[in-house]
mmCIF file of C-alpha atoms in Angstrom:
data_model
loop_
_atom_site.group_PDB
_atom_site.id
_atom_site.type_symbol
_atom_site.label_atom_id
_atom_site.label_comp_id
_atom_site.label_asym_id
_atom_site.label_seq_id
_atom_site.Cartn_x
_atom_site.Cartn_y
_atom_site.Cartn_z
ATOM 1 C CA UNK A 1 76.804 93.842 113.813
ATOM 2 C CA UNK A 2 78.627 92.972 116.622
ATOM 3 C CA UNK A 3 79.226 95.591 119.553
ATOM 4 C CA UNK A 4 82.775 97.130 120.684
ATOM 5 C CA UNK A 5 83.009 97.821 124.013
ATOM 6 C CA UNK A 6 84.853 100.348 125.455
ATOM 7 C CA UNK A 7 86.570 103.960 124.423
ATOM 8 C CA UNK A 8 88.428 103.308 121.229
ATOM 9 C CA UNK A 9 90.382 106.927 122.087
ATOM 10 C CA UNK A 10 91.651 104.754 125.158
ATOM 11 C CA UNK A 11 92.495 101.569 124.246
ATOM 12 C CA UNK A 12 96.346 102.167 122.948
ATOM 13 C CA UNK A 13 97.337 103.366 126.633
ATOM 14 C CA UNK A 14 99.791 100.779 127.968
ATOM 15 C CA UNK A 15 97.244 98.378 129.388
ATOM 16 C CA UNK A 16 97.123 98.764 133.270
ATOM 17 C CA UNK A 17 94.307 95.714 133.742
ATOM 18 C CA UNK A 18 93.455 94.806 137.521
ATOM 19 C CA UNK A 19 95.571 92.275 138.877
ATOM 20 C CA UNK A 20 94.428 88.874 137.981
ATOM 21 C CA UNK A 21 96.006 85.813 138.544
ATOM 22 C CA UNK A 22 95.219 83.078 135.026
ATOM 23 C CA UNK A 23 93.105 80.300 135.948
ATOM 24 C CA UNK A 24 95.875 77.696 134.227
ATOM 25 C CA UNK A 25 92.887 75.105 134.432
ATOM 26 C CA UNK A 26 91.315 76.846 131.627
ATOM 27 C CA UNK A 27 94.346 78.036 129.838
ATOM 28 C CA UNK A 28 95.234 73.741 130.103
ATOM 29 C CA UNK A 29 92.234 73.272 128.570
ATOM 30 C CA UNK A 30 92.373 75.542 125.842
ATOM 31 C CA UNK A 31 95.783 74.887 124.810
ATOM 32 C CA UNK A 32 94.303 70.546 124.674
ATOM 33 C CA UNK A 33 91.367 72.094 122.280
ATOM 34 C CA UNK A 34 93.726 73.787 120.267
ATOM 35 C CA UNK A 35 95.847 70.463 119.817
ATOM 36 C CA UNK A 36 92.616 69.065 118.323
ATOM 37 C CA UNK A 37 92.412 71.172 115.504
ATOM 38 C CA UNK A 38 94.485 69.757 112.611
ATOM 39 C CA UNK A 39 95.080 73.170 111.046
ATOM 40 C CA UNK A 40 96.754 74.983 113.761
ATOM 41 C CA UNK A 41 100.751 75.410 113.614
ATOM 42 C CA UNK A 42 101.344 77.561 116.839
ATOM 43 C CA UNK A 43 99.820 79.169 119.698
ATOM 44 C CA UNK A 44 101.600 81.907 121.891
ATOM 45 C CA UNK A 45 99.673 83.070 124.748
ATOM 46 C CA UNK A 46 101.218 86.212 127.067
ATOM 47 C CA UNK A 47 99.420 88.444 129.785
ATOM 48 C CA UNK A 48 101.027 91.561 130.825
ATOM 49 C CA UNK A 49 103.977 90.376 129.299
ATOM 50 C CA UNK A 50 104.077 87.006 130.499
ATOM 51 C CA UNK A 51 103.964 83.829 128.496
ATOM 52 C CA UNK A 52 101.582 81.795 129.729
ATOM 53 C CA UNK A 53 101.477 79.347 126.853
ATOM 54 C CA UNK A 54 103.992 78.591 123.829
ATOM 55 C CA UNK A 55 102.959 75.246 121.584
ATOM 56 C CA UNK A 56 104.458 73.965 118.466
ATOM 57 C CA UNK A 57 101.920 72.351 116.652
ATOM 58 C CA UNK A 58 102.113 69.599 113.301
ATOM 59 C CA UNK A 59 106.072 70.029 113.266
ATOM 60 C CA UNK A 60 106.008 73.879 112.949
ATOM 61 C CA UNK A 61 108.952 75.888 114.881
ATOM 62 C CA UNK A 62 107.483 79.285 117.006
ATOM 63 C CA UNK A 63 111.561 80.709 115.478
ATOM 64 C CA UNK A 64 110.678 79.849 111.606
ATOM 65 C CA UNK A 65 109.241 82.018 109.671
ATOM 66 C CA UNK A 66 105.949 81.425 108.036
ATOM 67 C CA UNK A 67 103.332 83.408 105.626
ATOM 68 C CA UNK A 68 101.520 85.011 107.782
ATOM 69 C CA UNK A 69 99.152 85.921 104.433
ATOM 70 C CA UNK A 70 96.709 88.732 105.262
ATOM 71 C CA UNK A 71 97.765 89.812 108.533
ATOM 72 C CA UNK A 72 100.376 91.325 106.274
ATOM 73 C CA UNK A 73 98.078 93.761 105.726
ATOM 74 C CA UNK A 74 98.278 95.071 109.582
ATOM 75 C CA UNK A 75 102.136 95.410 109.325
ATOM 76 C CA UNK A 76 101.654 97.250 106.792
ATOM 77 C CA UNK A 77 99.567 99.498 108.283
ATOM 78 C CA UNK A 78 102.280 99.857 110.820
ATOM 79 C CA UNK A 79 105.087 101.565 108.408
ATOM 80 C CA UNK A 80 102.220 103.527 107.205
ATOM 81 C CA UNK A 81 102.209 105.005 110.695
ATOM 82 C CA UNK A 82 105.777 105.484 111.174
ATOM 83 C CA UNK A 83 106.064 107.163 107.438
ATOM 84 C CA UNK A 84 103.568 109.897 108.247
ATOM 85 C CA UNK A 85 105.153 110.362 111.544
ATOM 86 C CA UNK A 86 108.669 110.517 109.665
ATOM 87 C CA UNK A 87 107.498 113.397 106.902
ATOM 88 C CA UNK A 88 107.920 110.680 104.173
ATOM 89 C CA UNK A 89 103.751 110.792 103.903
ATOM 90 C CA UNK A 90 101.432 113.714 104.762
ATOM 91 C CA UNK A 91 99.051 112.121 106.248
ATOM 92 C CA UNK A 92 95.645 109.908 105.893
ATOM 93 C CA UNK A 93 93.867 112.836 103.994
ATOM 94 C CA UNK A 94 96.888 113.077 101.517
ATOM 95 C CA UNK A 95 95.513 111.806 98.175
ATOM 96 C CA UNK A 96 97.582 108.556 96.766
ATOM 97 C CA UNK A 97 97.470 109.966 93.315
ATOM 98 C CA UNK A 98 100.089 112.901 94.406
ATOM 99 C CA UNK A 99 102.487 109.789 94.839
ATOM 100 C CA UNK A 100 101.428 107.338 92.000
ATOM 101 C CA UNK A 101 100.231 109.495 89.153
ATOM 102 C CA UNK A 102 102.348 107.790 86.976
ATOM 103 C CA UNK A 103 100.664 104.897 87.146
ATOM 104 C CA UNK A 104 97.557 106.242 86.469
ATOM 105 C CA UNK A 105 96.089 105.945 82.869
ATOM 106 C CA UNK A 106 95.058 109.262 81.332
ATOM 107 C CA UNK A 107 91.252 107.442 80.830
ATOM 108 C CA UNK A 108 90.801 105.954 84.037
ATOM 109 C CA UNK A 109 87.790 107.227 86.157
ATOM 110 C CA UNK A 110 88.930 110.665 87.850
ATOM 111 C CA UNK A 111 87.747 109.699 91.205
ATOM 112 C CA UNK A 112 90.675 107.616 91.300
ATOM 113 C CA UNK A 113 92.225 110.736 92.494
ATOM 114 C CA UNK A 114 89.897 111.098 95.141
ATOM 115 C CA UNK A 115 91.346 107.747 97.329
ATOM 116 C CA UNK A 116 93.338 108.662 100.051
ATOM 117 C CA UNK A 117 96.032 106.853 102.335
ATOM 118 C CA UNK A 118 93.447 106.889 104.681
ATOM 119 C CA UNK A 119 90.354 104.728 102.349
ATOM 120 C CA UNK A 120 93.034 102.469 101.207
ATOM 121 C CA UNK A 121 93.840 101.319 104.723
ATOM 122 C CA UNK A 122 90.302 101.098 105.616
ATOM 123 C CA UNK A 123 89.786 99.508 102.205
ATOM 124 C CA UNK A 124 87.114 101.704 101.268
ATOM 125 C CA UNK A 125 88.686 103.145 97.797
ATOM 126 C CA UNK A 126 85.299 102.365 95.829
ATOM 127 C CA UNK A 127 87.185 100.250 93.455
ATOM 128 C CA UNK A 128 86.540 96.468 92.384
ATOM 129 C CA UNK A 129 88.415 94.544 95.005
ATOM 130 C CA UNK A 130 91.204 92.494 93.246
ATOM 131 C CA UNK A 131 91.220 89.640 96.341
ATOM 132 C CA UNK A 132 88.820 86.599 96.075
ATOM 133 C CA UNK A 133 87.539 85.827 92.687
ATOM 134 C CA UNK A 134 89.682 88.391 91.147
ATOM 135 C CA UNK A 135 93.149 87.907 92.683
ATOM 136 C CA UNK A 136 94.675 85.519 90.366
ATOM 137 C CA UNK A 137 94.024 87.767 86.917
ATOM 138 C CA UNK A 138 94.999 90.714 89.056
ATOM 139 C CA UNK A 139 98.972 89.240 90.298
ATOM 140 C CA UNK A 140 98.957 87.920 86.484
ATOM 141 C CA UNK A 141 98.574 91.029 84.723
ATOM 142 C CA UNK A 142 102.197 92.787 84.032
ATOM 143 C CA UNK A 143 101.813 96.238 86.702
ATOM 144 C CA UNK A 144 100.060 95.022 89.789
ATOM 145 C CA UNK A 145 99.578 99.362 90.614
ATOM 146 C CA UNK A 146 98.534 100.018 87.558
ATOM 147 C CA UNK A 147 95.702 97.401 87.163
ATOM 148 C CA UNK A 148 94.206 98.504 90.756
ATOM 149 C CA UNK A 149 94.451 102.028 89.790
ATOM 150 C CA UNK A 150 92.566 100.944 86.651
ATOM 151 C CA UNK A 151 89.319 98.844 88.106
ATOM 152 C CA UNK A 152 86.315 100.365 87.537
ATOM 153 C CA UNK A 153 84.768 101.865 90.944
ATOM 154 C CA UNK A 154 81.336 99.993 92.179
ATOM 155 C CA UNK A 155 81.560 102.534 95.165
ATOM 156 C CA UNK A 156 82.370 106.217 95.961
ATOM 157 C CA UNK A 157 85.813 106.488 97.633
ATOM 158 C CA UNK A 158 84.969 106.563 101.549
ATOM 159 C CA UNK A 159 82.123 104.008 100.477
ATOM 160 C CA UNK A 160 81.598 100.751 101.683
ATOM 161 C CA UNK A 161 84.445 98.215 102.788
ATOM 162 C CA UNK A 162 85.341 96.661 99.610
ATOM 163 C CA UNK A 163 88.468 94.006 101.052
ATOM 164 C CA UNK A 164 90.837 94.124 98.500
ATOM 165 C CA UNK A 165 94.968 93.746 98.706
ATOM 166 C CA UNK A 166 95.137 95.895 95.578
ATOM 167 C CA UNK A 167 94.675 98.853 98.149
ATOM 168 C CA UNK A 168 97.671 97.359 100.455
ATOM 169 C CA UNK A 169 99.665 97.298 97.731
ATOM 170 C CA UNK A 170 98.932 100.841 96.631
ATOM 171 C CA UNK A 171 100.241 101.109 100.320
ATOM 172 C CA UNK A 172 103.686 99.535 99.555
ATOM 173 C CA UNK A 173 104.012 101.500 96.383
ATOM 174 C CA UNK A 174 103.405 104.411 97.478
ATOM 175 C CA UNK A 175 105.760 103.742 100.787
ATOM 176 C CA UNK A 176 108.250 102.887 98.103
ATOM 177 C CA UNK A 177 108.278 105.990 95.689
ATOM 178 C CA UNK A 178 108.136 108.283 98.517
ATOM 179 C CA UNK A 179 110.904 107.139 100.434
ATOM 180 C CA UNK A 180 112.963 106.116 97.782
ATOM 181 C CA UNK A 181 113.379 102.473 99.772
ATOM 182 C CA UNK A 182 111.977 99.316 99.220
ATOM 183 C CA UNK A 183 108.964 98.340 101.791
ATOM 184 C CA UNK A 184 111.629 95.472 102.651
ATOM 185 C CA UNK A 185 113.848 98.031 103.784
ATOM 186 C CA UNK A 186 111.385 99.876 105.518
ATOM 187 C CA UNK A 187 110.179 96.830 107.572
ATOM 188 C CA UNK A 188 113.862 95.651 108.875
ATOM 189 C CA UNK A 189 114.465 99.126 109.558
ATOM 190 C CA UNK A 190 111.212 100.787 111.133
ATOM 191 C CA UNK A 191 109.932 97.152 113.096
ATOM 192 C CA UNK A 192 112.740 94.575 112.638
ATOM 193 C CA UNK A 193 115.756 96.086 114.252
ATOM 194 C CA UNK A 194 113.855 97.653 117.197
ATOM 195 C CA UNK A 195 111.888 94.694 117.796
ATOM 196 C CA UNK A 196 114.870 92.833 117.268
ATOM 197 C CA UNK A 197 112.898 90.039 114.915
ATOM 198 C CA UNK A 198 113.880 88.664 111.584
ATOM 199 C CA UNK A 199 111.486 90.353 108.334
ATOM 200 C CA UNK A 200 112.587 87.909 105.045
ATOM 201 C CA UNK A 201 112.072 88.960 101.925
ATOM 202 C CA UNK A 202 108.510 87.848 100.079
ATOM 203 C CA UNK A 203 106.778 88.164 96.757
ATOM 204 C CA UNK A 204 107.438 91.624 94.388
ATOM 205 C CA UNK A 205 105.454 92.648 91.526
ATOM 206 C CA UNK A 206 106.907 92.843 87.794
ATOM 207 C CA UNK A 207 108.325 96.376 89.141
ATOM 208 C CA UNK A 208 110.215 95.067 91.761
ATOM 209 C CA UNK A 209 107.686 96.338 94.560
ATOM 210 C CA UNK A 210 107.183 94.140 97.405
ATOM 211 C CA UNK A 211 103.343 92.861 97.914
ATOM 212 C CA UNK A 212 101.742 95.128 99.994
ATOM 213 C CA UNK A 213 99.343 93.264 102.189
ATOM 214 C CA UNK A 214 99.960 89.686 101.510
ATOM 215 C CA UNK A 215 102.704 86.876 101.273
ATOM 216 C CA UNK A 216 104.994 88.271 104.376
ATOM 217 C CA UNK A 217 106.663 85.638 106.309
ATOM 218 C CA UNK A 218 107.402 86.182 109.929
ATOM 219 C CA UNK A 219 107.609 83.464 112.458
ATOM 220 C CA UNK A 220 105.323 83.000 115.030
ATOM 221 C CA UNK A 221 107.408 84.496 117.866
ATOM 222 C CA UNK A 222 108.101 87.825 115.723
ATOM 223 C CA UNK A 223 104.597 87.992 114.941
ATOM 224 C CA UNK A 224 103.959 88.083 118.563
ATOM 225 C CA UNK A 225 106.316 90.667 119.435
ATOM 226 C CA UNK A 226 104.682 92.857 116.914
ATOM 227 C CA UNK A 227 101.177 92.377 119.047
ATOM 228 C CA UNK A 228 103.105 92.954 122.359
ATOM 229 C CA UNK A 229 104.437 95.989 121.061
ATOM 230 C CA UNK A 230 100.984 97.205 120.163
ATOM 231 C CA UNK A 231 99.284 96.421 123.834
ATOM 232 C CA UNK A 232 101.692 98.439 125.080
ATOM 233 C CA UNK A 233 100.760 101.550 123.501
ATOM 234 C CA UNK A 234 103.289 101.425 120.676
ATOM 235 C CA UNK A 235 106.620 100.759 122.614
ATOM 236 C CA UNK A 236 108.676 97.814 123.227
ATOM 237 C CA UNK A 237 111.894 97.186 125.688
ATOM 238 C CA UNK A 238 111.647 101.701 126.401
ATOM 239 C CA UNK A 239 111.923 101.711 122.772
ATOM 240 C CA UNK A 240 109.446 103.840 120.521
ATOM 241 C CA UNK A 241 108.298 102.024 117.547
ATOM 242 C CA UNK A 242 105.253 103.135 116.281
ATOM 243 C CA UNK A 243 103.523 106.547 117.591
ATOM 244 C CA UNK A 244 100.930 105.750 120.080
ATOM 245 C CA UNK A 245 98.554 108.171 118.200
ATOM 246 C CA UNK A 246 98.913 105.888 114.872
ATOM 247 C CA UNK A 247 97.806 103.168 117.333
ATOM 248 C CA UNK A 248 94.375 105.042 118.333
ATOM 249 C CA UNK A 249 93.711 105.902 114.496
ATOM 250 C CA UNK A 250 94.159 102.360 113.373
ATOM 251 C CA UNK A 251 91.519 100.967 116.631
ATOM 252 C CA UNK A 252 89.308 103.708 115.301
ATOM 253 C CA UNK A 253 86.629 101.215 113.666
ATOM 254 C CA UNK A 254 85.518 103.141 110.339
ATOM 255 C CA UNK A 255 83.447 100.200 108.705
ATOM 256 C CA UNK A 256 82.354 96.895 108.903
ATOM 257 C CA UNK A 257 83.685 93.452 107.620
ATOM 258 C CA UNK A 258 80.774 92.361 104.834
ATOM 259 C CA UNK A 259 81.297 89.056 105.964
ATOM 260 C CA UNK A 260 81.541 88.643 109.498
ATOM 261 C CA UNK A 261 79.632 92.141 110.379
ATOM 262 C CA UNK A 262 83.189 93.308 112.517
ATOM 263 C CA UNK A 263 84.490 96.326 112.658
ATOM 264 C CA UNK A 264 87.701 97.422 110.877
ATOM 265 C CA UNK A 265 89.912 100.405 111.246
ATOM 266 C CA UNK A 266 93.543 100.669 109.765
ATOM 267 C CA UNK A 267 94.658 97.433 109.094
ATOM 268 C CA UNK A 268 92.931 96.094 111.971
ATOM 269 C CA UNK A 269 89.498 94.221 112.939
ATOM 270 C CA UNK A 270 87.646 94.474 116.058
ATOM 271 C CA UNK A 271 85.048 92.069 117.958
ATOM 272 C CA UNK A 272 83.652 92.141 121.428
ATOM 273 C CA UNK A 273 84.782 88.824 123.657
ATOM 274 C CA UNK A 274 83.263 89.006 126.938
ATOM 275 C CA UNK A 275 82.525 92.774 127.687
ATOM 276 C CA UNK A 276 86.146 93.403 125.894
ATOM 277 C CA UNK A 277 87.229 94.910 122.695
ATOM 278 C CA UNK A 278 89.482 92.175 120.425
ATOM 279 C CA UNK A 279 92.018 94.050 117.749
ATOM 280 C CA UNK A 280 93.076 91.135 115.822
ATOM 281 C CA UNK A 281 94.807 90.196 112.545
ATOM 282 C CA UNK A 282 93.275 87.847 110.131
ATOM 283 C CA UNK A 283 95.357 86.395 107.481
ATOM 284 C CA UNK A 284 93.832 83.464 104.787
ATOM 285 C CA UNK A 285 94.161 79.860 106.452
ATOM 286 C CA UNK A 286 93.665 81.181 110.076
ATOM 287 C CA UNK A 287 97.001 83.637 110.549
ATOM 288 C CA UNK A 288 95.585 85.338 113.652
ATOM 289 C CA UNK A 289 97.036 87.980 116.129
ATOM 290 C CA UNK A 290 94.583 89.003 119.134
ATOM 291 C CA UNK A 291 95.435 92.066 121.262
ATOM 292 C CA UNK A 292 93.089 92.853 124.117
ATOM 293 C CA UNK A 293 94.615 95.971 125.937
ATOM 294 C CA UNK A 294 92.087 95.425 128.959
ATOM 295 C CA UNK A 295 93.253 92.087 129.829
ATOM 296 C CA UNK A 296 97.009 92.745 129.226
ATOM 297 C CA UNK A 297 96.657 89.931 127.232
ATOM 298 C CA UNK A 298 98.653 88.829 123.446
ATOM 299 C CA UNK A 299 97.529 85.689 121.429
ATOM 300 C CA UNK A 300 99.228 84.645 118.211
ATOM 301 C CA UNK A 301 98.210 82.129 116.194
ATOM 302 C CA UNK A 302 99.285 80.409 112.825
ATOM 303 C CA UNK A 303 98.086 77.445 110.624
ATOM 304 C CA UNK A 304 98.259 75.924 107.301
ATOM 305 C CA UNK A 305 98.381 78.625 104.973
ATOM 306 C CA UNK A 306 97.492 76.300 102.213
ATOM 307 C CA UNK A 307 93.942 75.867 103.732
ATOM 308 C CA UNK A 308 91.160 78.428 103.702
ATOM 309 C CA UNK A 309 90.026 79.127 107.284
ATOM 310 C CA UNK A 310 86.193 79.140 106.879
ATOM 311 C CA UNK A 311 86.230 75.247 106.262
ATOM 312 C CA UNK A 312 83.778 73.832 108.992
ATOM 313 C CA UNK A 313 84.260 77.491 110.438
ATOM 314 C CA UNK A 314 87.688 76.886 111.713
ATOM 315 C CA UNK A 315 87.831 80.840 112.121
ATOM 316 C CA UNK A 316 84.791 80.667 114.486
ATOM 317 C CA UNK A 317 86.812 77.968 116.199
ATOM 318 C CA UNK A 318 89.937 79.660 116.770
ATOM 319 C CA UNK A 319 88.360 83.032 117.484
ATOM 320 C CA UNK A 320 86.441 80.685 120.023
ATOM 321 C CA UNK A 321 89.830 79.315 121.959
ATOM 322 C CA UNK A 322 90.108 82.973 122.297
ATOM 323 C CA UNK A 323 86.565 84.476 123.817
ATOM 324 C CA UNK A 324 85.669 80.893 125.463
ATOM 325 C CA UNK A 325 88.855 79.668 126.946
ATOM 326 C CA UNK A 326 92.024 82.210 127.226
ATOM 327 C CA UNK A 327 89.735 85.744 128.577
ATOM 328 C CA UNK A 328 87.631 84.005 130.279
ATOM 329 C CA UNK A 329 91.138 82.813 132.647
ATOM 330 C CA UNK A 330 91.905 86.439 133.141
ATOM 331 C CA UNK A 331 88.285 87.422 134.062
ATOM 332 C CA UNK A 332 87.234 87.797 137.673
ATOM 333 C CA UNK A 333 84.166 85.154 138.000
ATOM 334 C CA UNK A 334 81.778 87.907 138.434
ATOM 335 C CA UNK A 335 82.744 89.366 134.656
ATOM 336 C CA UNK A 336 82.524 85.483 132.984
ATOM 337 C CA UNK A 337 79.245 86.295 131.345
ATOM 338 C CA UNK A 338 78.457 85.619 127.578
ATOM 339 C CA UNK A 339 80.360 84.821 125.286
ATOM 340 C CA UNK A 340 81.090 86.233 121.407
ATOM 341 C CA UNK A 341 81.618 83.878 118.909
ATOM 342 C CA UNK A 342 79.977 84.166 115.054
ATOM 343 C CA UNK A 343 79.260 81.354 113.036
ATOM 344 C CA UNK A 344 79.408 80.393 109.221
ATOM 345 C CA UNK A 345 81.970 83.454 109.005
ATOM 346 C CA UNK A 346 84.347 84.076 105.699
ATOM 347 C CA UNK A 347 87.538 84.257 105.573
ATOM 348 C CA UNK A 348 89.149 86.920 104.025
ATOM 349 C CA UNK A 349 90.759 86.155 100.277
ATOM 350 C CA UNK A 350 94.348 87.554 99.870
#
């Protein structure tokens, strides 16, 4: 398992990193190594703010919107934030059965009432995970909630990470019943009016509830002013957006990623690139957001969707533009030590 460096309690503070002017050599060469991978639709590249890169890549546009597949899941965990801030949700101990018991089957397993707001984020709700192998019966059976709620457990809620967009979707239910607003609603009005970025509609279940966790489309510019927002502590432009607290909770690492051995918290994973502590998104096909607090620094990143990322590790590669060519620009040459890139890594299935 990989290392993170650094006080977790810490890292949502508006970044104050020491001054550091880029090395643009290396930020020249990154951005030609990027260009070389035939997957890769955009790369946006800011430090304290400042762009120091913005490429278009195999006719994409940084202002269209695109699925940014997975990394849904860490918007989502965003208006989770803001609802238990606003009252609408109690809080990550409240139970998600108080919300959704009637979608619950009168024989399903009663530990089902055990999973919390706070295990489904983490995706540790000891149920059968209804991504990889299983995602395609799951999105065909007639009540996406209902079928999650129904899996048989192969873990004690609080268990193991078990990655699964059944438990995102709980999410989005859940965020829908209690407000009494669709999660479409909720992410125009809680992220894309004070952000001032476009949030199109995606995918609902049979019930009309918007996918929780997969299937979003945002373009690559919104996407970044999602992660800016979140390097600086929850605030964009003097405006509050999500509660710098929620911010702390969700860098929290609670388990590990299975596959890759990083750590995850709410909605969020975490690796260690050079003696600094990564929070990045990670949607299917290499739909990436990187914020590293420490370095002031922002990286968005989006590719085919159509094509998984762990194809001759193209996740190792792109996590590798990040760790071997953009921090290592903002790094006083004393601190360009080792660097932190896995190999043969999975990607994660919707």
């Amino acid at each position: 398992m990989l290392l993170v460096v650094g006080s977790v309690g810490a890292v949502a503070q508006p970044a104050s990193p020491a001054p550091v002017t880029p090395d643009t050599r290396l930020i020249e060469e990154t951005v030609e190594r990027a260009k070389s991978l035939p997957n890769l639709r955009s790369l946006i590249v800011s430090h304290n703010g400042t762009i120091l890169t913005k490429q278009a890549l195999g006719g994409a546009r940084l202002d269209r919107p695109t699925n940014i597949k997975s990394a849904s899941k860490t918007i989502m965990s965003a208006l989770v934030g803001i609802a238990i801030e606003r009252g609408i949700l109690r809080g990550v101990d409240q139970p998600v059965a108080a919300i959704l018991d009637q979608s619950i089957p009168s024989d399903t397993d009663p530990r089902v009432r055990q999973i919390t707001i706070g295990h489904l984020l983490s995706m540790q709700a000891g149920l059968e995970r209804t991504s990889g192998r299983n995602y395609g019966a799951w999105i065909s059976s007639g009540n996406w909630v209902r079928d999650a709620l129904s899996r048989p457990f192969v873990d004690e809620p609080g268990g193991r990470m078990l990655y699964s967009t059944g438990s995102t979707h709980l999410l989005s239910a859940a965020l829908t019943r209690a407000s009494k607003q669709s999660t479409l609603e909720l992410a125009r009005d809680w992220l894309g009016e004070p952000l001032e970025i476009d949030v199109a509609p995606w995918t609902r279940d049979p019930q009309g509830i918007y996918l929780g966790g997969n299937e979003m489309a945002l373009s690559p510019r919104a996407l970044h002013r999602f992660g800016e927002m979140y390097r600086q502590g929850g605030t964009i432009d003097g405006k509050r957006v999500v509660p710098e607290s929620w911010i702390r909770e969700s860098w929290t690492p609670r388990t590990s990623s299975p596959f890759t051995g990083d750590r995850y918290g709410y909605g969020w994973f975490m690796r260690d690139m050079r003696g600094h502590t990564a929070h990045y998104a990670w949607g299917f096909g290499g739909q990436m957001l990187y914020v590293i607090p420490s370095l002031g620094l922002t990286v968005t990143m989006t590719s085919d969707p159509t094509e998984p990322s762990r194809e001759d590790n193209y996740i190792g590669q792109l996590h590798a533009l990040v760790a071997d060519g953009i921090v290592p620009a903002l790094l006083p040459k004393q601190e360009d030590t080792t660097g932190s890139i896995g190999s043969g890594e999975q990607a994660p299935s919707p």
